Amino acid sequence: LTRKAFVALAIFLFYFIILENMIVGLSREYANDIGRFMPLEMADRLIPIPRFLIANEDTWKKMVDESNMHIIYTILLVIATWLLCFRINKKRDL
């Protein structure tokens, strides 16, 4: 979407480090945790926290069970991104 690589990298880093974390944090408080469907948050939730860091067995099982759902969301997001990039590049005369 941007022609300069440095500008694209700056936008991505701003989104990755600041914007998405703010959206996810605010959605936990005010929007019933809808931020769990943000692209990088879905990918982060694919890898559960190591077992030795969680004392509660129910919390661990819930996190592992949710991983399957996030795998599907991540695959759908990757397909949508690939299709978008394919359509954009197909229209350009490269």
XYZ file of C-alpha atoms in Angstrom:
94
model
C 0.000 0.000 0.000
C 3.013 2.288 0.419
C 5.766 2.663 -2.125
C 8.669 3.263 0.253
C 9.974 0.335 2.275
C 11.064 2.511 5.189
C 7.594 4.055 5.541
C 5.968 0.613 5.373
C 8.345 -0.681 8.049
C 7.617 2.313 10.278
C 3.861 1.798 9.912
C 4.202 -1.906 10.697
C 6.356 -1.293 13.781
C 3.928 1.339 15.052
C 1.050 -1.089 14.553
C 2.930 -4.077 16.029
C 4.398 -2.371 19.089
C 1.866 0.312 19.987
C -1.483 0.274 18.209
C -2.499 -3.381 18.415
C -1.435 -3.691 22.053
C -3.548 -0.653 22.923
C -6.564 -2.018 21.038
C -6.270 -5.449 22.684
C -5.823 -3.945 26.146
C -8.771 -1.588 25.800
C -10.980 -4.302 24.358
C -10.325 -6.525 27.395
C -11.633 -3.772 29.636
C -14.472 -2.293 27.599
C -15.416 -4.483 24.627
C -15.771 -8.035 25.957
C -12.263 -9.066 24.766
C -13.019 -8.544 21.060
C -9.331 -7.686 20.583
C -8.489 -11.385 20.617
C -9.392 -11.376 16.918
C -6.677 -8.865 15.984
C -4.126 -10.426 13.587
C -1.015 -10.448 15.757
C -2.952 -11.286 18.916
C -4.404 -14.385 17.224
C -0.915 -15.522 16.291
C 0.319 -14.866 19.842
C -2.448 -16.996 21.305
C -1.433 -19.991 19.167
C 1.430 -20.655 21.566
C 0.117 -21.192 25.095
C 2.064 -19.998 28.123
C 4.360 -22.764 29.466
C 2.651 -25.074 31.958
C 5.051 -24.334 34.813
C 4.047 -20.648 34.799
C 0.330 -21.324 35.385
C -0.749 -22.629 38.776
C -4.412 -23.205 37.905
C -5.140 -26.405 35.935
C -8.458 -25.086 34.557
C -6.774 -21.984 33.117
C -4.181 -24.161 31.379
C -6.817 -26.445 29.835
C -8.860 -23.455 28.656
C -5.811 -21.920 26.945
C -4.904 -25.182 25.207
C -8.504 -25.716 24.058
C -8.659 -22.188 22.603
C -5.513 -22.800 20.545
C -7.445 -24.803 17.924
C -9.838 -21.911 17.352
C -6.952 -19.476 16.931
C -5.238 -21.777 14.437
C -8.331 -21.587 12.228
C -8.532 -17.785 12.596
C -4.857 -17.432 11.710
C -5.207 -19.620 8.614
C -8.230 -17.598 7.459
C -6.343 -14.347 8.014
C -3.328 -15.603 6.058
C -5.575 -16.668 3.163
C -7.352 -13.295 3.154
C -4.027 -11.441 3.205
C -2.641 -13.610 0.408
C -5.736 -13.022 -1.734
C -5.555 -9.269 -1.140
C -1.874 -9.162 -2.131
C -2.571 -11.364 -5.156
C -5.366 -9.069 -6.382
C -3.281 -5.922 -5.848
C -0.284 -7.368 -7.699
C -2.462 -8.787 -10.483
C -3.789 -5.294 -11.292
C -0.296 -3.777 -11.428
C 1.774 -3.985 -14.558
C 4.923 -5.530 -13.164
